[in-house]
Coordinates of C-alpha atoms in Angstrom, one line a residue:
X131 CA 0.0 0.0 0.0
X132 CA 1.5 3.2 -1.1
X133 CA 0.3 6.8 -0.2
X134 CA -2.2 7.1 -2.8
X135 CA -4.1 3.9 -1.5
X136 CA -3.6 5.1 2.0
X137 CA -5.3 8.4 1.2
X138 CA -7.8 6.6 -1.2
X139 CA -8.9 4.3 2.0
X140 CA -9.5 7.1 4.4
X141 CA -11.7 8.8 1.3
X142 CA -13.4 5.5 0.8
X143 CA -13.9 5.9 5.1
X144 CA -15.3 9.5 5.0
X145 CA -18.0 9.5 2.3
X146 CA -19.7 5.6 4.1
X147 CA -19.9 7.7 7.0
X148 CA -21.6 10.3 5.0
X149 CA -23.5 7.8 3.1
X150 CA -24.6 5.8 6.2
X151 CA -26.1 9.0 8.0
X152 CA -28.0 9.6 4.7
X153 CA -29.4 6.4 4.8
X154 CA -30.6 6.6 8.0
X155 CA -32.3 10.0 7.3
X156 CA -33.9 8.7 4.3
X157 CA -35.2 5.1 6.3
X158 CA -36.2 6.9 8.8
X159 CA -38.4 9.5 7.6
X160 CA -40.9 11.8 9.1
X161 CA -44.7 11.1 9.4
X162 CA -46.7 13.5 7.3
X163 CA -49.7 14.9 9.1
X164 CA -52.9 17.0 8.5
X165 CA -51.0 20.3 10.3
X166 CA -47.2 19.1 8.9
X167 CA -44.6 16.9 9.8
X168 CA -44.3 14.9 13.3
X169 CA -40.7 16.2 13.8
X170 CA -40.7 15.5 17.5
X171 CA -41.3 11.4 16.9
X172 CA -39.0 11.7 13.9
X173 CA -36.4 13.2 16.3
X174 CA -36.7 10.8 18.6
X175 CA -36.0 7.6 16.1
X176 CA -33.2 10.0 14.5
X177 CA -31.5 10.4 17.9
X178 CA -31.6 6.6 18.6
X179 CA -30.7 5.6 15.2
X180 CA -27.7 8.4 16.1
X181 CA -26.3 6.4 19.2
X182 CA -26.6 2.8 17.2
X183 CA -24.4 4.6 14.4
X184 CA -21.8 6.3 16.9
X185 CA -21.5 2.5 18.3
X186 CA -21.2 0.8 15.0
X187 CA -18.8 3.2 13.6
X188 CA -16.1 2.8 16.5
X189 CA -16.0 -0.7 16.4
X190 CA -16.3 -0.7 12.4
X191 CA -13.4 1.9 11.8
X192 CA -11.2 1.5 15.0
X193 CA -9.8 -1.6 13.5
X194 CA -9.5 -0.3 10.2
X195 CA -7.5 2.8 11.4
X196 CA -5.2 0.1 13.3
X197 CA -4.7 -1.4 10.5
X198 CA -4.1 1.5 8.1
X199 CA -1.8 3.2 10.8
X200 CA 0.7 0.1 10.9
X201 CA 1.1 0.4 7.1
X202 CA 1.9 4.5 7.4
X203 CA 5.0 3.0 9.6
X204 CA 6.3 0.4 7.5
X205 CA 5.7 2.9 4.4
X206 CA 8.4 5.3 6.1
X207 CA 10.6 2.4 7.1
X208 CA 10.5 1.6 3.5
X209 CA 11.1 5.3 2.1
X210 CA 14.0 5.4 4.5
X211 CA 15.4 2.4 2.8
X212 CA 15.1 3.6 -0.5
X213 CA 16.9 6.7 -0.6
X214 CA 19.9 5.0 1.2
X215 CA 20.3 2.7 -1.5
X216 CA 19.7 5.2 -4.3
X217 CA 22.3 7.4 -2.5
X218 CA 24.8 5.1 -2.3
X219 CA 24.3 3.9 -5.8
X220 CA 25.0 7.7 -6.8
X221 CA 27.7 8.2 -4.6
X222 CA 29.6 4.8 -6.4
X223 CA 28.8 6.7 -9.7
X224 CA 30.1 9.8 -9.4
X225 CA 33.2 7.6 -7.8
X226 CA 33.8 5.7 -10.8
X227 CA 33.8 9.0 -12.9
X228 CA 36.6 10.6 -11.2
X229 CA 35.4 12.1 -7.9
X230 CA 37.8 11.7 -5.0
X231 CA 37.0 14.4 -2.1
X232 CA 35.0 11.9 0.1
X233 CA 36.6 10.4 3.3
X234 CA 34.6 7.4 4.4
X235 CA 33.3 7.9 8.2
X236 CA 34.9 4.8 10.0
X237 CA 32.9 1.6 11.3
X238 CA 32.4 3.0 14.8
X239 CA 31.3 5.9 13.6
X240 CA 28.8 4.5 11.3
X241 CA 27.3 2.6 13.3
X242 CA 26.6 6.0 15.8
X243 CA 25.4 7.7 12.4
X244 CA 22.9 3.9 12.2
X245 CA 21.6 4.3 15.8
X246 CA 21.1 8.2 15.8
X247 CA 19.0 8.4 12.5
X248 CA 17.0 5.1 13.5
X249 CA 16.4 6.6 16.6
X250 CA 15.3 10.2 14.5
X251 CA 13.0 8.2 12.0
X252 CA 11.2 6.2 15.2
X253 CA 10.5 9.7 16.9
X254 CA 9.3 10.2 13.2
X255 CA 6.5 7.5 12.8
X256 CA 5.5 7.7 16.3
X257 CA 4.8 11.8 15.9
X258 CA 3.1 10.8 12.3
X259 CA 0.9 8.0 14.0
X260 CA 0.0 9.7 17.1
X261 CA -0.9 13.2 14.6
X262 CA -3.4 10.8 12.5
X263 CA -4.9 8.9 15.3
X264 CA -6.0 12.2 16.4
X265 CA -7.3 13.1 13.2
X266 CA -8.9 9.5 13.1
X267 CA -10.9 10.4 16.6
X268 CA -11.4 13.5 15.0
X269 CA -13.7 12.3 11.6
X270 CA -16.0 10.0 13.7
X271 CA -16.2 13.3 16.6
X272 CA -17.2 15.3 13.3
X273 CA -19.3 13.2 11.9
X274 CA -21.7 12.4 14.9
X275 CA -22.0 16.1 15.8
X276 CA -22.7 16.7 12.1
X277 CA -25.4 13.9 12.2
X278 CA -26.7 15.9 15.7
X279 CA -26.9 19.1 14.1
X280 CA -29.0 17.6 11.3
X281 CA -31.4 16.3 13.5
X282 CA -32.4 19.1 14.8
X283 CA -31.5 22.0 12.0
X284 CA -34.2 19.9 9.5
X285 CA -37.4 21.4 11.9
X286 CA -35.9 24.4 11.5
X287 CA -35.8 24.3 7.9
X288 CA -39.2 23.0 8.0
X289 CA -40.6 25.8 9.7
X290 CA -39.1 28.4 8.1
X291 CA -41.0 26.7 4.4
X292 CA -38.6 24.2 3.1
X293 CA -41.7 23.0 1.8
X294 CA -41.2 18.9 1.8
X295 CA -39.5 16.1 3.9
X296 CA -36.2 15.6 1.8
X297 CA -36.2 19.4 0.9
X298 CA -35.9 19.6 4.8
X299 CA -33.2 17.3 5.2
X300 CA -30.9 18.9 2.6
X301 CA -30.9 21.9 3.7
X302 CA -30.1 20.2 7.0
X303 CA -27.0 18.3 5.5
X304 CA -26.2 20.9 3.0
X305 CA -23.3 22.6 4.6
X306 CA -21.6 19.6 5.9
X307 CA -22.1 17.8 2.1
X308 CA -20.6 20.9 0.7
X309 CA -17.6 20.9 2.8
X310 CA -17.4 17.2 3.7
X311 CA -15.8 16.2 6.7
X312 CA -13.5 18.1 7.1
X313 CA -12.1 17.6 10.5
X314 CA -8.6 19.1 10.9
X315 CA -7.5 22.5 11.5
X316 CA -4.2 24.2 10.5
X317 CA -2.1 26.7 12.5
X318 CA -3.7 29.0 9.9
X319 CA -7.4 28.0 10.0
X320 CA -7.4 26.3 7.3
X321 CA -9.8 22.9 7.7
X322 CA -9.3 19.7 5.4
X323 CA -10.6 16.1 5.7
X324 CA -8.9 13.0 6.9
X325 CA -8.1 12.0 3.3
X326 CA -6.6 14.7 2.5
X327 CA -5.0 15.6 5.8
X328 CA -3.3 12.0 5.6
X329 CA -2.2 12.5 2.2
X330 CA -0.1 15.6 3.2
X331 CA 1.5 14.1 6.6
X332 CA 2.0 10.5 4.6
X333 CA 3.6 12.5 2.0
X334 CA 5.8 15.1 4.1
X335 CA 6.9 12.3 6.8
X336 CA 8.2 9.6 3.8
X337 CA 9.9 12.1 2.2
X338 CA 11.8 13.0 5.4
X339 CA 12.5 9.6 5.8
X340 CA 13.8 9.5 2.2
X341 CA 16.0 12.2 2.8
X342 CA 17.4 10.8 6.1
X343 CA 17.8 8.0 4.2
X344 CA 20.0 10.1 1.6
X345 CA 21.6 11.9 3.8
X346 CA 22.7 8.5 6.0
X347 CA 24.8 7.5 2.9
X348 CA 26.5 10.9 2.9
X349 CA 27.7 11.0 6.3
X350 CA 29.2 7.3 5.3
X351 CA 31.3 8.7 3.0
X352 CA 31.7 12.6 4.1
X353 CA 29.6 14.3 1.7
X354 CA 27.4 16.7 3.3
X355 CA 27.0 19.3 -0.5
X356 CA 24.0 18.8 -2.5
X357 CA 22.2 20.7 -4.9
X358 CA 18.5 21.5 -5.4
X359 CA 16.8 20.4 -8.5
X360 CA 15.8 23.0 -11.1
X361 CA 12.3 21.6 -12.1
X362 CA 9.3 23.2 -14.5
X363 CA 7.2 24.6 -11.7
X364 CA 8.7 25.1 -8.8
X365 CA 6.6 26.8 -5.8
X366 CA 6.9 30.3 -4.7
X367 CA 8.4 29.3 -1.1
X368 CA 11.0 26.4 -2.9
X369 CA 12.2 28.8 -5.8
X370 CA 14.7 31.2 -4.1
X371 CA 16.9 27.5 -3.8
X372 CA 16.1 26.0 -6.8
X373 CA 19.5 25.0 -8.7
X374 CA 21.2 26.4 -5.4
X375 CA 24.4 24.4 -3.6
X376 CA 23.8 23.8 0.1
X377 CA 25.6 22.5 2.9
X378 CA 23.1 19.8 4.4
X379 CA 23.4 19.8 8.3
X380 CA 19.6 18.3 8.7
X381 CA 20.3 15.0 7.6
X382 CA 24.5 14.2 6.2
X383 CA 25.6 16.1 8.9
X384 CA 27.0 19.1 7.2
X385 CA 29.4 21.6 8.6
X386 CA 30.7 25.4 8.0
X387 CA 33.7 24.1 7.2
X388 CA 32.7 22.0 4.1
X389 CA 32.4 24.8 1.7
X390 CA 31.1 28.5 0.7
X391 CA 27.2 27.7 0.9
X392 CA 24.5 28.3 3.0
X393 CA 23.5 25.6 5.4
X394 CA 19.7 23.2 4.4
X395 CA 18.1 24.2 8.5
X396 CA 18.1 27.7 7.2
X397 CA 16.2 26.9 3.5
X398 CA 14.1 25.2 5.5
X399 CA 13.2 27.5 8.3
X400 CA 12.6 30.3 4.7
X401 CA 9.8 27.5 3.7
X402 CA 12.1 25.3 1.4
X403 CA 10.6 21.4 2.0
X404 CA 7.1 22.6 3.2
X405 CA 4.3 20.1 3.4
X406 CA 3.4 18.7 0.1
X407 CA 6.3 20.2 -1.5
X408 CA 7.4 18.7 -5.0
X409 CA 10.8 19.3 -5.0
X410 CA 14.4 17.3 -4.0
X411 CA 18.0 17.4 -4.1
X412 CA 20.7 15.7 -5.0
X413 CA 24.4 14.9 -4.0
X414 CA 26.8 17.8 -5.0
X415 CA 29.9 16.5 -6.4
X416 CA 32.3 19.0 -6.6
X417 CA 34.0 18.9 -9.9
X418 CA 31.4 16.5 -11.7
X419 CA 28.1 17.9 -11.1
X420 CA 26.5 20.4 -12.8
X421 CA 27.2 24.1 -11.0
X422 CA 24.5 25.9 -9.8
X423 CA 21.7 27.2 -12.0
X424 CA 19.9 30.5 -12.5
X425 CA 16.7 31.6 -14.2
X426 CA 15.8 34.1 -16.9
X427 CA 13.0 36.3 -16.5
X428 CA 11.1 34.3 -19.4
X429 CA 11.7 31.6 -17.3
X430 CA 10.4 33.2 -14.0
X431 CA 7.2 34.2 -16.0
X432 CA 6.3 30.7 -17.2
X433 CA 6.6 29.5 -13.3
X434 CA 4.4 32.3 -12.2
X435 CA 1.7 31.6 -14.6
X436 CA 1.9 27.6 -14.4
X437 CA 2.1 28.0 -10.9
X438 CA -1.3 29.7 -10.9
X439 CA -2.8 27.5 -13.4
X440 CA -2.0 24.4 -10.8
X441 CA -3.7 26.7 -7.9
X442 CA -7.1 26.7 -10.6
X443 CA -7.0 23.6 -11.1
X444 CA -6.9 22.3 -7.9
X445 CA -9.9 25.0 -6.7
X446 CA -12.0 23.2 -9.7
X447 CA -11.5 19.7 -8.7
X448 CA -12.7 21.0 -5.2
X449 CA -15.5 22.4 -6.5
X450 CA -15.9 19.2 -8.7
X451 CA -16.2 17.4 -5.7
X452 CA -18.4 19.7 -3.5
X453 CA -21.2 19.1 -6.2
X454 CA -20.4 15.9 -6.5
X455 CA -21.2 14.7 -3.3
X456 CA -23.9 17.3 -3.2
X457 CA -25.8 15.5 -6.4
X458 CA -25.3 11.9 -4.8
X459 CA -26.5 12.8 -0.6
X460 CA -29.5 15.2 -1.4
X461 CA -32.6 13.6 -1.2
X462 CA -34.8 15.8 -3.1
X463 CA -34.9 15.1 -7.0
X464 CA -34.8 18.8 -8.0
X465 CA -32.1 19.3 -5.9
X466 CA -29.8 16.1 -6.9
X467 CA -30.3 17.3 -10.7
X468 CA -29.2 20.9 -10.0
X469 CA -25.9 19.6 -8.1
X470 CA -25.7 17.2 -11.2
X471 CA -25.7 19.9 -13.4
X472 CA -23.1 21.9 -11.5
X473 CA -20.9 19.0 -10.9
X474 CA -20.8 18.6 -14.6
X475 CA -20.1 22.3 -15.5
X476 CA -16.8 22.3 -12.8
X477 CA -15.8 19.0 -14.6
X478 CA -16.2 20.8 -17.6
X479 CA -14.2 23.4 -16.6
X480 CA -11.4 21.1 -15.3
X481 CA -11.0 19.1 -18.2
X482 CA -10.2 22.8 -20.2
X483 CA -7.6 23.6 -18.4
X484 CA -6.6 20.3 -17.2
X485 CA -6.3 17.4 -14.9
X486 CA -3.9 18.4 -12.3
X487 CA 0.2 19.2 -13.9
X488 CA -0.5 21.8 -16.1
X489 CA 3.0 20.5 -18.0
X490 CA 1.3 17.6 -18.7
X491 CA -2.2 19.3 -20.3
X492 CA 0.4 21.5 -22.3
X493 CA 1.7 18.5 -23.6
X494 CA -1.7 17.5 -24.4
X495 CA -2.7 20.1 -26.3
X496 CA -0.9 19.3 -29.0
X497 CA -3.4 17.6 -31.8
X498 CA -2.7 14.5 -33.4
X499 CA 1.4 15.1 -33.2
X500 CA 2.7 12.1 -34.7
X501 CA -0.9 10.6 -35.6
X502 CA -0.5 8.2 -39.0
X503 CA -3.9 6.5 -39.9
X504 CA -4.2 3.1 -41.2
X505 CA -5.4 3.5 -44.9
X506 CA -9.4 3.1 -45.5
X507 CA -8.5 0.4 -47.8
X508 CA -6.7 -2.0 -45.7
X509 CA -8.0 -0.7 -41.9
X510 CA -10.5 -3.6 -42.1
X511 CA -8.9 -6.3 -43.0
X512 CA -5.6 -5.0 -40.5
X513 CA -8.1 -4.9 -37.6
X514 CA -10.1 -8.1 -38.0
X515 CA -6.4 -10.1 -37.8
X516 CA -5.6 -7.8 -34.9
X517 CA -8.9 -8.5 -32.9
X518 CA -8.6 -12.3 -33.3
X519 CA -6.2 -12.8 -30.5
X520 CA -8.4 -10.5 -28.2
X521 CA -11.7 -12.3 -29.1
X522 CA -10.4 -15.5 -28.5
X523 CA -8.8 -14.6 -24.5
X524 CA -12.7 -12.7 -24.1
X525 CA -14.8 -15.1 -21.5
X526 CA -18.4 -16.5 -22.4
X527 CA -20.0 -13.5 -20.3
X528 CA -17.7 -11.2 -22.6
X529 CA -18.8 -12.1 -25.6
X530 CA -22.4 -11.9 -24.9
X531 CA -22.8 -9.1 -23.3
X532 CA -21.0 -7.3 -26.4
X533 CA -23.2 -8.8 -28.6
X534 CA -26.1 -7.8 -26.4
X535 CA -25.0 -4.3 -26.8
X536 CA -24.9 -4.4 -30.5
X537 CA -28.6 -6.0 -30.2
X538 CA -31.0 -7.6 -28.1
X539 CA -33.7 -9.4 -29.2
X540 CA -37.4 -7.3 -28.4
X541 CA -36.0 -4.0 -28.2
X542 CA -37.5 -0.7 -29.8
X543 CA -36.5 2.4 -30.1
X544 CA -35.6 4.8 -28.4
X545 CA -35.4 2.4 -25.2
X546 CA -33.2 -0.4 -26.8
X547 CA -31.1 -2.1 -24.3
X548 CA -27.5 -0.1 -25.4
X549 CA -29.8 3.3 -24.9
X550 CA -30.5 2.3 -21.6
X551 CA -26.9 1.3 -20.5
X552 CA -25.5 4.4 -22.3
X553 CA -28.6 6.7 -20.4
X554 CA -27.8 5.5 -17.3
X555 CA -23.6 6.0 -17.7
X556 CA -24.5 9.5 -18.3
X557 CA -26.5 9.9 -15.5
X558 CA -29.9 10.8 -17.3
X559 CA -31.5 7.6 -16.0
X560 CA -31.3 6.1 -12.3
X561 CA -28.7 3.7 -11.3
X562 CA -29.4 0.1 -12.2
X563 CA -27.9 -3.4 -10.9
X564 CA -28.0 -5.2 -13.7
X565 CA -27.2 -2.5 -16.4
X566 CA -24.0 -1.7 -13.7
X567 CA -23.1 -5.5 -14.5
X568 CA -23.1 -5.3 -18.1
X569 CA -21.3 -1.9 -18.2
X570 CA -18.3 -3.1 -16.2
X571 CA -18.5 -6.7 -18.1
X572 CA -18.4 -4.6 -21.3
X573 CA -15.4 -2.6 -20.0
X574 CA -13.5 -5.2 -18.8
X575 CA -13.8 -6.9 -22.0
X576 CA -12.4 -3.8 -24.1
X577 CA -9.7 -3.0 -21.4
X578 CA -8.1 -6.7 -22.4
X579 CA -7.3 -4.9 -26.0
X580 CA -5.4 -1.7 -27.0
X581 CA -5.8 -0.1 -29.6
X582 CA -2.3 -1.1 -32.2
X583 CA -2.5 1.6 -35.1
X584 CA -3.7 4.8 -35.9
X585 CA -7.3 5.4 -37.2
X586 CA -9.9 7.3 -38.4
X587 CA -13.0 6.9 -37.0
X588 CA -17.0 7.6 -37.8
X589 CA -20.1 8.4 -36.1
X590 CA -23.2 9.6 -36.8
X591 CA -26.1 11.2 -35.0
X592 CA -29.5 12.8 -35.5
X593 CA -28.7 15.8 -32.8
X594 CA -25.5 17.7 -32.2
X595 CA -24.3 16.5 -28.4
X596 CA -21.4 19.3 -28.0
X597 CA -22.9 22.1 -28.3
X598 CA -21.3 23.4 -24.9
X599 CA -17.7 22.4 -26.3
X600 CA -15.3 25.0 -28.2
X601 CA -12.4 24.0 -30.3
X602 CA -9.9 22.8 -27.9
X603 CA -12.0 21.9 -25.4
X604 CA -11.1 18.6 -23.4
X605 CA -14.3 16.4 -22.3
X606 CA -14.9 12.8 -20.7
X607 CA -17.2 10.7 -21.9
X608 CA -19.3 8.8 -18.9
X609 CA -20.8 6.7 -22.0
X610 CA -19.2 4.0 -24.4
X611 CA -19.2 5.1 -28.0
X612 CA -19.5 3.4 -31.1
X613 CA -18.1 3.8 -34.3
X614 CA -17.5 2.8 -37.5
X615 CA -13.9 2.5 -39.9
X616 CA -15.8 2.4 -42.8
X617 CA -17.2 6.6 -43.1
X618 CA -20.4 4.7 -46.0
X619 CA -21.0 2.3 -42.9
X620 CA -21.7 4.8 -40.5
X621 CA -25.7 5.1 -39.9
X622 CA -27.0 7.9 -42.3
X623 CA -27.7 10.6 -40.1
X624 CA -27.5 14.6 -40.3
X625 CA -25.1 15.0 -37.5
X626 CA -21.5 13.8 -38.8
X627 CA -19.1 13.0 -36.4
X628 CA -15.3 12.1 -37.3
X629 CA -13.1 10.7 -34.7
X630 CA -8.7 10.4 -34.9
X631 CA -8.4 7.2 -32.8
X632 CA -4.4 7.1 -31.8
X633 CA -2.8 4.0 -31.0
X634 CA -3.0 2.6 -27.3
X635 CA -6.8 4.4 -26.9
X636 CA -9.3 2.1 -25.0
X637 CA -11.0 0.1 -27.4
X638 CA -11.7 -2.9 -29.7
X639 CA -12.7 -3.8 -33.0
X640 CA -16.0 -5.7 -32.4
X641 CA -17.0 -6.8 -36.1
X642 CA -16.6 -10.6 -35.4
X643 CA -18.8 -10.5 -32.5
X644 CA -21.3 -7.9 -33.1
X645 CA -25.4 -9.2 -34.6
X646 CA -24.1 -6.0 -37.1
X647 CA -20.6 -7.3 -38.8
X648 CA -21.6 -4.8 -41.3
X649 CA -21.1 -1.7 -39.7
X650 CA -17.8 -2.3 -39.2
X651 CA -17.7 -1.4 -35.4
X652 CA -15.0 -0.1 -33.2
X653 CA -15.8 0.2 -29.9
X654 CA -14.9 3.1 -27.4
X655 CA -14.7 2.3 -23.9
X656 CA -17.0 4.3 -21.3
X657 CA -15.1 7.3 -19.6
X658 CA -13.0 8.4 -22.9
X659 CA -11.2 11.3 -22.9
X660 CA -11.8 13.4 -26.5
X661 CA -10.5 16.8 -27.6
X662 CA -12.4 18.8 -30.2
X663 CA -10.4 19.9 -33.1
X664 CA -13.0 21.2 -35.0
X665 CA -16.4 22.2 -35.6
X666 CA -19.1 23.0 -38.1
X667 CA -22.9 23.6 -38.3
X668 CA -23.6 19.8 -38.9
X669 CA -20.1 18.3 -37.9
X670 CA -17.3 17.9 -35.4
X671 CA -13.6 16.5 -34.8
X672 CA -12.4 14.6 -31.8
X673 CA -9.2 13.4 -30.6
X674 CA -9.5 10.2 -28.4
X675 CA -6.7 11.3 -25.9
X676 CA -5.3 7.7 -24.6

C-alpha cells in the first residue's frame, strides 16, 4: 500500500460515513400529518438511530484505522530504505567518474550515524501516528456532531417553508455535504478532511524519511553538499533555492567548514521542503556535477503563470467534488439534478484547463502530433487479424454481453437495451444493478485490448451532443461510444461526427462478434477522454486522448 491507496482508503472511510447518516435519514423518515410533519417522533427515532451509528462506527473503523496506521509505519521504514540505497548507488557513480574528495566515516562511527538516525525516524513515525490517530478520533467526533446538528437543524428548515421532507433534510446536511468532513484544522485556519489531511502528513513524513535515508549514505562517505533540483514549476516558497548548492546539516551532517554555501536548516526554516512540496536534491559533487543554475525572466514568468494554473486547477477539482457529493446525498430530486448539473459544468471546466500538472495538459494540447492512420483500404482487413487474438482470451459473459449491446432481441427504439446502458452512464436515467453489471462486463472486456494503429473513425447522430464544447476543449465521456472505420458504414444521419483514434486508446474492434458485422464497429470504452479539433454547423472533430 502506497500513499495514494492510504489516502484513497481514508476517502473510501469518510464519504460511508456520510452515506450511512443519509441512509438513516432517508429510512427513517418523518410522518406527514394534516398540520405538517411529526418532527418531535421523527427526532426521537433520529436520535436513537444516532447512538446505534456512533457504536457501529467505532467498532467498524477502530480496526480499520489500526490497520491503516501500521502500514503508514512500514511505508516510512520503507522510504527510508530507498533513498539510502539510491544514494549510495549515486555516490559509487560519481566515484567511478573521477570524484575523490570523500573520506569514508569509520565503522564505529557509522554505526553511531545507524543508531542516531534510527532513533530520529522512530520519533518520526511515532509523531506521524499519534498526529493521525487524532485526526482518526477527529472524523468520527465530526461526523456524529454533524449527524446531531441535522437532526435538529431539518425542523428548523421545515418551519421556516422548506416545503417537503427531503427538501428539509438537505438543507439540514447541505453545509456539511458541501464541505465534507472536514475535521482538521491548521495553525492557519485552514480545515481539510482525513483524506486529504493524511495524504499531506503521509507524504511530508516519507519524504523526510527519504532524505534521512539520503543523507545516512552521505555521512558514510563525508559528503554533506548537495544541490537542489531545477524543475518546471517550482513553488513560490522552494524557488529562491532551486539549482542552489547547500551545505546539508539536517540530515549528512554538514558543517561550516565544508564549503562556501549556505546551510539546508536555514532553506528550510525560509519555507524550502514545506508540506506537500514537489521538490528534492541531489548529492553535490564538486568537480562532476552540474554548477548551480539561474533563471531568466522568461523563465520566471512561465513559473508564475503555471504555478497559478495548478492553484485553478486544484480550486475546480474542489469544487468538482463539493457538487459531487452534493448530487449523490440530497434527497430531493430537483435538488440532486441541479448539483448534477453543476458538478458537470466544474468538470467541464477542469478538463479545459486540465487534470492536475499543467506541464502535462500542455503536452496534451498538441493535436494528433505524430498521428499516421491506417489506410481506409486495408484498416479492415488489419483490424479483423488484430482482434482475433483478443476475441479468443474474451470469457463467455464477454462475448455476450458485447453482442447484447450491438442488439437484443425485443427491443424498440428509443429504449433499446444499449440506450439504456449508455442513459444511465451519463446519468440521465437512475442507477441500475444489472445494467451496472453489463457496463463493467463490457469494459472489462475492451480493457483486455489496445488499440495497435492509428485510425480514423466515424459516427453519426440525428442531434448535435457538443454544443457546450469549443475548439480545444477537453471532455470525458461517462458513456461507451460506437463507431465505424468504414465513413459509407456509418448510420445515415445529419449529425457527422469524425473521430482520430491514436494507437493505445481504450477500445476494440468488435465486427466478429457484433449481430451487425456490417457496420464495421470499433468500440470506445465508457469514460474516454476526447479533444475537439473542429467544428461545423452539422459536424465535429475529436481526438480520443489515450
Amino acid at each position: 500500500m502506497n500513499e495514494y491507496d492510504i489516502s484513497a482508503a481514508f476517502e473510501a472511510i469518510e464519504q460511508e460515513l456520510i452515506a450511512s447518516m443519509i441512509r438513516n435519514m432517508n429510512r427513517h423518515r418523518a410522518e406527514e400529518l394534516k398540520e405538517g410533519y411529526d418532527w418531535s417522533m421523527w427526532q426521537v427515532e433520529q436520535l436513537k438511530a444516532l447512538e446505534k451509528y456512533k457504536l457501529e462506527n467505532q467498532k467498524k473503523y477502530s480496526k480499520q484505522f489500526k490497520s491503516i496506521n501500521a502500514q503508514i509505519g512500514e511505508l516510512i521504514w520503507q522510504a527510508r530504505q530507498q533513498g539510502g540505497m539510491k544514494q549510495e548507488a549515486q555516490i559509487l557513480r560519481a566515484i567511478k567518474n573521477g570524484f575523490k574528495s570523500y573520506k569514508p566515516a569509520s565503522a564505529a562511527m557509522q554505526a553511531e550515524f545507524f543508531k542516531l538516525n534510527t532513533r530520529k525516524l522512530e520519533a518520526l513515525i511515532k509523531a506521524t501516528g499519534n498526529d493521525m490517530k487524532k485526526a482518526e478520533t477527529a472524523v468520527l467526533r465530526m461526523a456524529n456532531d454533524q449527524y446531531r446538528k441535522a437532526i435538529f437543524n431539518a425542523q428548523v428548515y421545515a418551519n421556516s417553508g422548506a416545503g417537503t421532507y427531503e427538501k428539509a433534510v438537505d438543507m439540514a446536511t447541505k453545509d456539511m455535504l458541501s464541505r465534507g468532513l472536514n475535521c482538521v484544522e491548521y495553525k492557519n485556519g485552514a480545515r481539510h478532511a482525513l483524506s486529504d489531511y493524511a495524504d499531506m502528513a503521509i507524504r511530508t513524513a516519507s519524504k523526510r524519511a527519504y532524505l534521512q535515508g539520503e543523507g545516512e549514505k552521505r555521512q558514510e562517505w563525508g559528503i554533506s553538499t548537495v544541490i537542489v533540483g531545477k524543475r518546471g514549476n517550482p513553488c513560490p516558497k522552494c524557488l529562491p533555492f532551486v539549482g542552489k548548492v547547500l551545505i546539508d546539516d539536517v540530515w549528512s551532517g554538514g558543517k561550516a567548514s565544508d564549503g562556501p554555501y549556505p546551510f539546508m536548516s536555514a532553506a528550510i526554516a525560509r519555507g524550502l521542503y514545506h508540506p506537500r512540496c514537489k521538490d528534492s536534491h541531489s548529492t553535490y559533487f564538486p568537480g562532476i556535477s552540474t554548477t548551480e543554475d539561474t533563471w531568466t525572466r522568461e523563465e520566471l514568468k512561465s513559473i508564475e503563470k503555471s504555478y497559478k494554473k495548478e492553484q485553478d486547477q486544484l480550486y475546480t477539482q474542489r469544487q468538482a467534488d463539493k457538487y459531487g457529493r452534493l448530487a449523490e446525498y440530497s434527497l430531493d430530486e430537483e435538488n440532486q439534478q441541479n448539483y448534477k448539473r453543476k458538478a458537470k459544468q466544474w468538470n467541464h471546466i477542469r478538463f479545459k484547463t486540465g487534470d492536475i500538472d499543467s506541464n502535462a495538459y500542455m503536452e496534451s494540447k498538441k493535436p494528433l502530433a505524430q498521428f499516421r492512420a491506417v489506410s481506409k483500404e486495408r484498416v479492415v482487413n488489419v483490424l479483423r487479424k488484430e482482434s482475433e487474438v483478443w476475441i479468443d482470451n474474451l470469457t463467455k459473459e464477454e462475448k455476450a454481453a458485447i453482442r447484447k449491446y450491438t442488439y437484443n432481441s425485443g427491443d424498440k427504439s428509443p429504449n433499446r437495451f444499449f440506450e439504456r446502458l449508455n442513459a444511465m452512464l451519463r446519468g440521465a436515467d437512475q442507477p441500475n444493478d444489472n445494467l451496472i453489471k453489463y457496463a463493467d462486463t463490457i469494459s472489462g472486456a475492451i480493457k483486455k485490448n489496445k488499440i495497435k494503429q492509428d485510425l480514423i473513425c466515424f459516427r453519426n447522430l440525428d442531434i448535435n451532443p457538443y454544443t457546450d464544447y469549443s475548439i480545444g476543449d477537453i471532455f470525458r465521456e461517462p458513456q461507451f461510444t460506437s463507431t465505424s472505420v468504414v465513413s459509407g458504414k456509418a448510420l445515415d444521419k445529419k449529425f457527422k461526427i469524425t473521430l482520430y483514434v491514436p494507437k493505445g486508446s481504450p477500445g476494440a474492434y468488435i465486427e466478429k462478434i457484433s449481430r451487425f458485422p456490417q457496420q464495421r464497429e470499433l468500440l470506445l470504452d465508457k469514460n474516454c477522454l476526447f479533444r475537439v479539433i473542429s467544428k461545423g454547423n452539422d459536424s465535429i472533430e475529436l481526438e480520443v486522448i489515450p
